[in-house]
């Protein structure tokens, strides 16, 4: 059976519980498994004899089981298994006296104790790796890692007794050695095979092999209660073996070499198919060749050699079975550059493709509708608005499609700029569509635009089209669009339906880009009768740092609106510890006072119901959504190294796999945190507080029907229900000028950019306004540090920059939180800016010589996968 990156694990792994557990982590195919990167790698474990043991310091040694006993624990249910080991021969190789130690295991399961008992029979040779401690005056290892070693066949001439031979230099000091296992390997006999037909399956054929395996750096993966990091590692190594790998990646850069540790063939009760099983004599060279055939390189050979990078297959092997931490980091850098190169090639191809398409030219005319509109405004445009309108006018005059991203803070006047562009298209005799993410926002846009253009001559038809409209009104709107009459159409997702036709469509404006995927936007290209591609203007209020925007939106021209209209007062932001009952009480009293003064308040919760497992789609509470699982991440200060020390954030940054939005223990398992607050729960609790007696509450979630949402917002704006408890459905476009307070529960679990967006829902009417961020973050934790950023800053660009530095681009700019799967797992937009610039330059050179990537089939496939995997280029968090 030929195994590729697209082969499903269900067809290879016989353990269905493991398949299900891996699927819960987003691992479905071989490619998913190989790109499920470890968040850290342990340091090499030093060899020490028992007499050299130091409590609390990791060590490994070889020994023989002298005796073993199982003791029922009468006071508590369960069993204690104790085995005594003797390292006399191993100690002799290290020129120290031999000694004994106790190995101790505890379990409530008799089956587990029986299994360990069979493995640790008296006389068995073992290699032990663990942390020594002391109990009742004797050295003890509790639940150490044990590898059993096959007995040497009669006449082979060397067992544990052979340690002393050739061990003059066998001090086991790994640090600084070019091959950290050379001294250990030289001390032990050559490979020997377990007797044929042995009843017991041994973990290793030789002591040398076992020591090499336990001493090597070991990757640690984010795990779950359903599957451990060790089992994830075991599965990935099994897949690599099946694809042709027989030996580990070695420090000299080769896939295999003399003395390299072998990858153990997976057990048939775990793996259903074993590729090349019949070729038990596979050489190192042929194994490397087989793996590279199963995992072809994506980067062009010229680029790989110029950058001195590993082959892709070699990099995967060095990540999942590293010979050293340096080798691991080198492999990470290789695949990080691959991501940069593929993403930049994809963006450059998209830009090139757009410029080759035809579009309707919409030049400005004398006494244009656009100029009439600008002259009718009761205020003067900012310099930024004037410049962006000028740039868009020049783009629309071309006969190839404009592709422009308009970024601006909430209230910076993006709608005015978009309307000026749409009027220019209408003046040229064409149709323009404004696509909004929600019905509430679409209705607001239609009302605002209709009011702004009602004085213009000739009259401009403004058509509203939403999925929640009654059938008669919807048919009327669809008929108006399909007539091709010049005008403005304001629509929701209904614009992407097959029933929507706009034959003279020249301009598409998308409000809040992150809500729509590439395929949805592409579907609008098919709405025209003449095969032209509409001009595209994408708007977002989610601030993106310039470096990130240039990286991620490389196929778009980018405009920024940085000036805010006058009269808006700064929002006062207060971080409140939920456990501080006194402050919480004062906050609720303050909100009641503002409501009594005729103002409104939002209360935001991440979940709809208390029993929801996740958040409401795309809320950005990454811990709830589990979105970071598919990406490598480091727990920073909470991660312990194998040697018992604490890994520093600097060390995590050196490897570059970090994500502080979830908290993991030293084994990569998610640390349990309090459940997220829900709309129904909070609404019920608040209505019972004395501060809110006599006040009507309303709730709003994404599950509500469109007509319900419209009515709820009308009642809220009108003051009938002055307090609105909602999910983040109010994050985009909701404009209630009387709203002066917003309370955000579980604020420590949100992205900074999303908190900034939510905060922008208040203070829109010129009144004093407040944002209360309710947190359960531990003092000094990364979550508390994030909230301090938004507490002290109202600058969206500064906040977004901090968000990128805290989280990396995968969350802020990827699409995992929108239900998709981001192709970027390692690339960091801020830290890797130089790498991205280099990749873009080389990608430009490659595309100049080979625009269709005809000579780079693997790269072309990766570019296509990247485009499909990143349909939403921006999330609101």
Tab-separated table of N, CA and C in Angstrom, residues 339-456:
chain	number	residue	atom	x	y	z
A	339	UNK	N	6.784	27.440	4.906
A	339	UNK	CA	5.498	28.122	5.050
A	339	UNK	C	5.565	29.538	4.483
A	340	UNK	N	6.652	30.241	4.773
A	340	UNK	CA	6.802	31.607	4.258
A	340	UNK	C	6.828	31.602	2.740
A	341	UNK	N	7.557	30.670	2.164
A	341	UNK	CA	7.708	30.635	0.707
A	341	UNK	C	6.389	30.270	0.032
A	342	UNK	N	5.693	29.281	0.568
A	342	UNK	CA	4.423	28.856	-0.030
A	342	UNK	C	3.386	29.980	0.078
A	343	UNK	N	3.307	30.627	1.243
A	343	UNK	CA	2.302	31.685	1.422
A	343	UNK	C	2.575	32.858	0.491
A	344	UNK	N	3.848	33.254	0.366
A	344	UNK	CA	4.161	34.386	-0.505
A	344	UNK	C	3.962	34.046	-1.977
A	345	UNK	N	4.294	32.831	-2.360
A	345	UNK	CA	4.054	32.400	-3.744
A	345	UNK	C	2.559	32.424	-4.046
A	346	UNK	N	1.764	31.970	-3.092
A	346	UNK	CA	0.318	31.955	-3.270
A	346	UNK	C	-0.239	33.373	-3.441
A	347	UNK	N	0.210	34.286	-2.589
A	347	UNK	CA	-0.285	35.658	-2.663
A	347	UNK	C	0.143	36.338	-3.962
A	348	UNK	N	1.379	36.100	-4.386
A	348	UNK	CA	1.867	36.705	-5.623
A	348	UNK	C	1.123	36.170	-6.842
A	349	UNK	N	0.812	34.874	-6.825
A	349	UNK	CA	0.055	34.289	-7.923
A	349	UNK	C	-1.363	34.870	-7.969
A	350	UNK	N	-1.974	35.040	-6.793
A	350	UNK	CA	-3.322	35.608	-6.747
A	350	UNK	C	-3.330	37.024	-7.296
A	351	UNK	N	-2.306	37.799	-6.960
A	351	UNK	CA	-2.218	39.177	-7.447
A	351	UNK	C	-2.027	39.198	-8.956
A	352	UNK	N	-1.154	38.331	-9.449
A	352	UNK	CA	-0.893	38.253	-10.891
A	352	UNK	C	-2.146	37.843	-11.654
A	353	UNK	N	-2.865	36.862	-11.090
A	353	UNK	CA	-4.086	36.380	-11.736
A	353	UNK	C	-5.129	37.495	-11.830
A	354	UNK	N	-5.234	38.290	-10.772
A	354	UNK	CA	-6.217	39.369	-10.760
A	354	UNK	C	-5.904	40.402	-11.843
A	355	UNK	N	-4.622	40.726	-12.039
A	355	UNK	CA	-4.250	41.741	-13.011
A	355	UNK	C	-4.454	41.268	-14.445
A	356	UNK	N	-4.579	39.956	-14.635
A	356	UNK	CA	-4.812	39.435	-15.976
A	356	UNK	C	-6.294	39.369	-16.320
A	357	UNK	N	-7.151	39.562	-15.318
A	357	UNK	CA	-8.589	39.498	-15.548
A	357	UNK	C	-9.094	40.833	-16.094
A	358	UNK	N	-10.265	40.786	-16.716
A	358	UNK	CA	-10.882	42.006	-17.240
A	358	UNK	C	-11.920	42.516	-16.252
A	359	UNK	N	-12.051	43.835	-16.173
A	359	UNK	CA	-13.040	44.459	-15.295
A	359	UNK	C	-13.654	45.650	-16.009
A	360	UNK	N	-14.819	46.070	-15.537
A	360	UNK	CA	-15.452	47.262	-16.092
A	360	UNK	C	-14.694	48.502	-15.633
A	361	UNK	N	-14.327	49.336	-16.583
A	361	UNK	CA	-13.683	50.600	-16.242
A	361	UNK	C	-14.758	51.584	-15.793
A	362	UNK	N	-14.524	52.265	-14.667
A	362	UNK	CA	-15.504	53.214	-14.111
A	362	UNK	C	-14.827	54.565	-13.892
A	363	UNK	N	-14.544	55.293	-14.985
A	363	UNK	CA	-13.866	56.583	-14.821
A	363	UNK	C	-14.808	57.639	-14.232
A	364	UNK	N	-14.216	58.636	-13.588
A	364	UNK	CA	-15.002	59.739	-13.049
A	364	UNK	C	-15.551	60.595	-14.187
A	365	UNK	N	-16.746	61.130	-14.006
A	365	UNK	CA	-17.361	61.993	-15.011
A	365	UNK	C	-17.583	63.374	-14.408
A	366	UNK	N	-17.860	64.319	-15.263
A	366	UNK	CA	-18.122	65.679	-14.798
A	366	UNK	C	-19.408	65.715	-13.972
A	367	UNK	N	-19.390	66.499	-12.903
A	367	UNK	CA	-20.534	66.592	-11.985
A	367	UNK	C	-21.005	65.199	-11.563
A	368	UNK	N	-20.052	64.428	-11.138
A	368	UNK	CA	-20.327	63.031	-10.802
A	368	UNK	C	-21.184	62.919	-9.552
A	369	UNK	N	-21.854	61.772	-9.441
A	369	UNK	CA	-22.612	61.474	-8.230
A	369	UNK	C	-21.715	61.490	-7.010
A	370	UNK	N	-20.495	60.991	-7.207
A	370	UNK	CA	-19.554	60.953	-6.083
A	370	UNK	C	-19.286	62.347	-5.554
A	371	UNK	N	-19.045	63.307	-6.472
A	371	UNK	CA	-18.734	64.669	-6.026
A	371	UNK	C	-19.958	65.333	-5.409
A	372	UNK	N	-21.148	65.040	-5.972
A	372	UNK	CA	-22.388	65.558	-5.366
A	372	UNK	C	-22.521	65.066	-3.929
A	373	UNK	N	-22.237	63.794	-3.744
A	373	UNK	CA	-22.366	63.183	-2.419
A	373	UNK	C	-21.400	63.819	-1.429
A	374	UNK	N	-20.142	63.991	-1.829
A	374	UNK	CA	-19.144	64.575	-0.926
A	374	UNK	C	-19.536	66.000	-0.565
A	375	UNK	N	-20.051	66.742	-1.557
A	375	UNK	CA	-20.444	68.132	-1.295
A	375	UNK	C	-21.641	68.215	-0.366
A	376	UNK	N	-22.491	67.173	-0.346
A	376	UNK	CA	-23.693	67.201	0.488
A	376	UNK	C	-23.443	66.809	1.929
A	377	UNK	N	-22.264	66.300	2.226
A	377	UNK	CA	-21.981	65.849	3.587
A	377	UNK	C	-21.967	67.013	4.558
A	378	UNK	N	-22.528	66.835	5.753
A	378	UNK	CA	-22.568	67.933	6.733
A	378	UNK	C	-21.250	68.124	7.470
A	379	UNK	N	-20.220	67.433	7.046
A	379	UNK	CA	-18.907	67.552	7.687
A	379	UNK	C	-17.842	67.478	6.603
A	380	UNK	N	-16.645	67.857	6.952
A	380	UNK	CA	-15.531	67.797	6.001
A	380	UNK	C	-14.819	66.460	6.126
A	381	UNK	N	-14.424	65.909	5.011
A	381	UNK	CA	-13.678	64.652	5.032
A	381	UNK	C	-12.301	64.881	5.639
A	382	UNK	N	-11.801	63.869	6.339
A	382	UNK	CA	-10.432	63.948	6.846
A	382	UNK	C	-9.474	63.811	5.671
A	383	UNK	N	-8.228	64.207	5.898
A	383	UNK	CA	-7.219	64.089	4.841
A	383	UNK	C	-7.050	62.633	4.418
A	384	UNK	N	-7.155	61.720	5.402
A	384	UNK	CA	-7.020	60.296	5.084
A	384	UNK	C	-8.148	59.810	4.190
A	385	UNK	N	-9.382	60.237	4.476
A	385	UNK	CA	-10.508	59.831	3.646
A	385	UNK	C	-10.359	60.363	2.221
A	386	UNK	N	-9.926	61.608	2.093
A	386	UNK	CA	-9.752	62.191	0.764
A	386	UNK	C	-8.708	61.419	-0.046
A	387	UNK	N	-7.612	61.036	0.611
A	387	UNK	CA	-6.552	60.320	-0.095
A	387	UNK	C	-7.022	58.941	-0.543
A	388	UNK	N	-7.737	58.214	0.343
A	388	UNK	CA	-8.202	56.873	-0.001
A	388	UNK	C	-9.243	56.934	-1.121
A	389	UNK	N	-10.157	57.915	-1.064
A	389	UNK	CA	-11.149	58.068	-2.127
A	389	UNK	C	-10.458	58.331	-3.464
A	390	UNK	N	-9.417	59.132	-3.442
A	390	UNK	CA	-8.650	59.417	-4.667
A	390	UNK	C	-7.986	58.147	-5.205
A	391	UNK	N	-7.379	57.360	-4.313
A	391	UNK	CA	-6.705	56.124	-4.742
A	391	UNK	C	-7.706	55.132	-5.342
A	392	UNK	N	-8.866	54.997	-4.703
A	392	UNK	CA	-9.879	54.063	-5.193
A	392	UNK	C	-10.415	54.526	-6.547
A	393	UNK	N	-10.594	55.847	-6.713
A	393	UNK	CA	-11.078	56.375	-7.997
A	393	UNK	C	-10.122	56.016	-9.126
A	394	UNK	N	-8.818	56.106	-8.856
A	394	UNK	CA	-7.827	55.737	-9.874
A	394	UNK	C	-7.891	54.243	-10.178
A	395	UNK	N	-8.084	53.425	-9.156
A	395	UNK	CA	-8.184	51.972	-9.363
A	395	UNK	C	-9.405	51.614	-10.207
A	396	UNK	N	-10.535	52.250	-9.915
A	396	UNK	CA	-11.777	51.920	-10.622
A	396	UNK	C	-11.726	52.319	-12.086
A	397	UNK	N	-10.864	53.247	-12.424
A	397	UNK	CA	-10.761	53.689	-13.820
A	397	UNK	C	-10.026	52.675	-14.694
A	398	UNK	N	-9.328	51.725	-14.091
A	398	UNK	CA	-8.591	50.714	-14.859
A	398	UNK	C	-9.541	49.652	-15.405
A	399	UNK	N	-9.062	48.946	-16.431
A	399	UNK	CA	-9.870	47.855	-16.990
A	399	UNK	C	-9.440	46.497	-16.445
A	400	UNK	N	-8.705	46.507	-15.351
A	400	UNK	CA	-8.453	45.273	-14.588
A	400	UNK	C	-8.967	45.496	-13.162
A	401	UNK	N	-9.316	44.429	-12.459
A	401	UNK	CA	-10.022	44.594	-11.178
A	401	UNK	C	-9.152	45.173	-10.070
A	402	UNK	N	-9.707	46.143	-9.378
A	402	UNK	CA	-9.084	46.650	-8.159
A	402	UNK	C	-9.179	45.572	-7.084
A	403	UNK	N	-8.150	45.467	-6.290
A	403	UNK	CA	-8.185	44.612	-5.099
A	403	UNK	C	-7.554	45.405	-3.968
A	404	UNK	N	-8.383	45.994	-3.132
A	404	UNK	CA	-7.872	46.906	-2.106
A	404	UNK	C	-8.464	46.567	-0.751
A	405	UNK	N	-7.613	46.609	0.266
A	405	UNK	CA	-8.027	46.425	1.656
A	405	UNK	C	-8.063	47.792	2.319
A	406	UNK	N	-9.218	48.147	2.876
A	406	UNK	CA	-9.367	49.412	3.590
A	406	UNK	C	-9.472	49.109	5.071
A	407	UNK	N	-8.469	49.547	5.789
A	407	UNK	CA	-8.420	49.276	7.224
A	407	UNK	C	-8.611	50.580	7.979
A	408	UNK	N	-9.504	50.559	8.952
A	408	UNK	CA	-9.712	51.769	9.740
A	408	UNK	C	-10.373	51.460	11.061
A	409	UNK	N	-10.067	52.253	12.057
A	409	UNK	CA	-10.681	52.083	13.368
A	409	UNK	C	-12.194	52.261	13.277
A	410	UNK	N	-12.891	51.746	14.277
A	410	UNK	CA	-14.331	51.966	14.363
A	410	UNK	C	-14.593	53.475	14.378
A	411	UNK	N	-15.495	53.926	13.500
A	411	UNK	CA	-15.838	55.341	13.464
A	411	UNK	C	-14.906	56.201	12.639
A	412	UNK	N	-14.002	55.592	11.864
A	412	UNK	CA	-13.045	56.381	11.092
A	412	UNK	C	-13.593	56.805	9.732
A	413	UNK	N	-14.809	56.366	9.400
A	413	UNK	CA	-15.424	56.837	8.162
A	413	UNK	C	-15.252	55.918	6.976
A	414	UNK	N	-15.144	54.617	7.208
A	414	UNK	CA	-14.979	53.675	6.089
A	414	UNK	C	-16.232	53.627	5.219
A	415	UNK	N	-17.414	53.757	5.841
A	415	UNK	CA	-18.656	53.672	5.067
A	415	UNK	C	-18.747	54.812	4.057
A	416	UNK	N	-18.318	56.002	4.428
A	416	UNK	CA	-18.337	57.141	3.510
A	416	UNK	C	-17.429	56.871	2.321
A	417	UNK	N	-16.251	56.332	2.588
A	417	UNK	CA	-15.310	56.013	1.509
A	417	UNK	C	-15.900	54.954	0.574
A	418	UNK	N	-16.508	53.920	1.157
A	418	UNK	CA	-17.096	52.848	0.353
A	418	UNK	C	-18.246	53.369	-0.497
A	419	UNK	N	-19.071	54.254	0.071
A	419	UNK	CA	-20.211	54.790	-0.672
A	419	UNK	C	-19.730	55.657	-1.833
A	420	UNK	N	-18.656	56.412	-1.626
A	420	UNK	CA	-18.096	57.211	-2.727
A	420	UNK	C	-17.670	56.303	-3.880
A	421	UNK	N	-17.055	55.162	-3.546
A	421	UNK	CA	-16.625	54.220	-4.585
A	421	UNK	C	-17.830	53.623	-5.306
A	422	UNK	N	-18.877	53.247	-4.547
A	422	UNK	CA	-20.060	52.650	-5.165
A	422	UNK	C	-20.759	53.648	-6.087
A	423	UNK	N	-20.812	54.925	-5.701
A	423	UNK	CA	-21.439	55.942	-6.550
A	423	UNK	C	-20.663	56.139	-7.834
A	424	UNK	N	-19.342	55.999	-7.776
A	424	UNK	CA	-18.538	56.100	-8.997
A	424	UNK	C	-18.890	54.972	-9.967
A	425	UNK	N	-19.120	53.751	-9.436
A	425	UNK	CA	-19.501	52.628	-10.282
A	425	UNK	C	-20.900	52.829	-10.861
A	426	UNK	N	-21.823	53.333	-10.041
A	426	UNK	CA	-23.193	53.581	-10.516
A	426	UNK	C	-23.198	54.661	-11.592
A	427	UNK	N	-22.373	55.686	-11.410
A	427	UNK	CA	-22.286	56.776	-12.388
A	427	UNK	C	-21.827	56.261	-13.752
A	428	UNK	N	-21.030	55.192	-13.738
A	428	UNK	CA	-20.537	54.615	-14.981
A	428	UNK	C	-21.551	53.667	-15.612
A	429	UNK	N	-22.710	53.502	-14.965
A	429	UNK	CA	-23.771	52.674	-15.530
A	429	UNK	C	-23.788	51.247	-15.045
A	430	UNK	N	-23.150	50.981	-13.887
A	430	UNK	CA	-23.049	49.609	-13.400
A	430	UNK	C	-23.672	49.465	-12.015
A	431	UNK	N	-23.644	48.213	-11.533
A	431	UNK	CA	-24.183	47.916	-10.207
A	431	UNK	C	-23.041	47.764	-9.196
A	432	UNK	N	-23.338	48.074	-7.938
A	432	UNK	CA	-22.377	47.885	-6.841
A	432	UNK	C	-23.068	47.127	-5.713
A	433	UNK	N	-22.362	46.191	-5.120
A	433	UNK	CA	-22.901	45.384	-4.024
A	433	UNK	C	-22.075	45.614	-2.769
A	434	UNK	N	-22.758	45.907	-1.655
A	434	UNK	CA	-22.107	45.968	-0.341
A	434	UNK	C	-22.560	44.740	0.443
A	435	UNK	N	-21.613	43.883	0.817
A	435	UNK	CA	-21.934	42.646	1.525
A	435	UNK	C	-21.582	42.819	3.005
A	436	UNK	N	-22.587	42.662	3.869
A	436	UNK	CA	-22.402	42.796	5.322
A	436	UNK	C	-22.551	41.434	5.983
A	437	UNK	N	-21.895	41.210	7.121
A	437	UNK	CA	-21.900	39.876	7.732
A	437	UNK	C	-23.185	39.507	8.467
A	438	UNK	N	-24.000	40.484	8.866
A	438	UNK	CA	-25.224	40.172	9.611
A	438	UNK	C	-26.398	40.972	9.055
A	439	UNK	N	-27.598	40.481	9.335
A	439	UNK	CA	-28.784	41.188	8.867
A	439	UNK	C	-28.905	42.541	9.550
A	440	UNK	N	-28.601	42.603	10.838
A	440	UNK	CA	-28.690	43.871	11.567
A	440	UNK	C	-27.792	44.914	10.912
A	441	UNK	N	-26.557	44.519	10.601
A	441	UNK	CA	-25.620	45.463	9.991
A	441	UNK	C	-26.054	45.830	8.574
A	442	UNK	N	-26.564	44.849	7.806
A	442	UNK	CA	-27.031	45.134	6.446
A	442	UNK	C	-28.173	46.142	6.477
A	443	UNK	N	-29.097	45.966	7.413
A	443	UNK	CA	-30.218	46.905	7.518
A	443	UNK	C	-29.736	48.297	7.904
A	444	UNK	N	-28.760	48.368	8.810
A	444	UNK	CA	-28.209	49.664	9.193
A	444	UNK	C	-27.558	50.346	8.001
A	445	UNK	N	-26.765	49.557	7.226
A	445	UNK	CA	-26.096	50.119	6.039
A	445	UNK	C	-27.121	50.624	5.029
A	446	UNK	N	-28.160	49.808	4.767
A	446	UNK	CA	-29.157	50.203	3.774
A	446	UNK	C	-29.855	51.495	4.189
A	447	UNK	N	-30.187	51.605	5.494
A	447	UNK	CA	-30.854	52.809	5.990
A	447	UNK	C	-29.943	54.022	5.883
A	448	UNK	N	-28.686	53.850	6.291
A	448	UNK	CA	-27.725	54.961	6.264
A	448	UNK	C	-27.456	55.411	4.835
A	449	UNK	N	-27.211	54.460	3.944
A	449	UNK	CA	-26.898	54.803	2.551
A	449	UNK	C	-28.105	55.451	1.875
A	450	UNK	N	-29.296	54.882	2.114
A	450	UNK	CA	-30.490	55.468	1.528
A	450	UNK	C	-30.679	56.915	1.940
A	451	UNK	N	-30.397	57.203	3.210
A	451	UNK	CA	-30.535	58.570	3.714
A	451	UNK	C	-29.492	59.499	3.088
A	452	UNK	N	-28.277	58.971	2.857
A	452	UNK	CA	-27.191	59.795	2.325
A	452	UNK	C	-27.366	60.136	0.849
A	453	UNK	N	-28.029	59.257	0.095
A	453	UNK	CA	-28.113	59.476	-1.359
A	453	UNK	C	-29.476	59.995	-1.799
A	454	UNK	N	-30.388	60.244	-0.843
A	454	UNK	CA	-31.750	60.589	-1.247
A	454	UNK	C	-31.835	61.945	-1.947
A	455	UNK	N	-30.841	62.820	-1.741
A	455	UNK	CA	-30.870	64.140	-2.368
A	455	UNK	C	-30.145	64.178	-3.702
A	456	UNK	N	-29.485	63.087	-4.083
A	456	UNK	CA	-28.687	63.088	-5.304
A	456	UNK	C	-29.582	62.988	-6.532
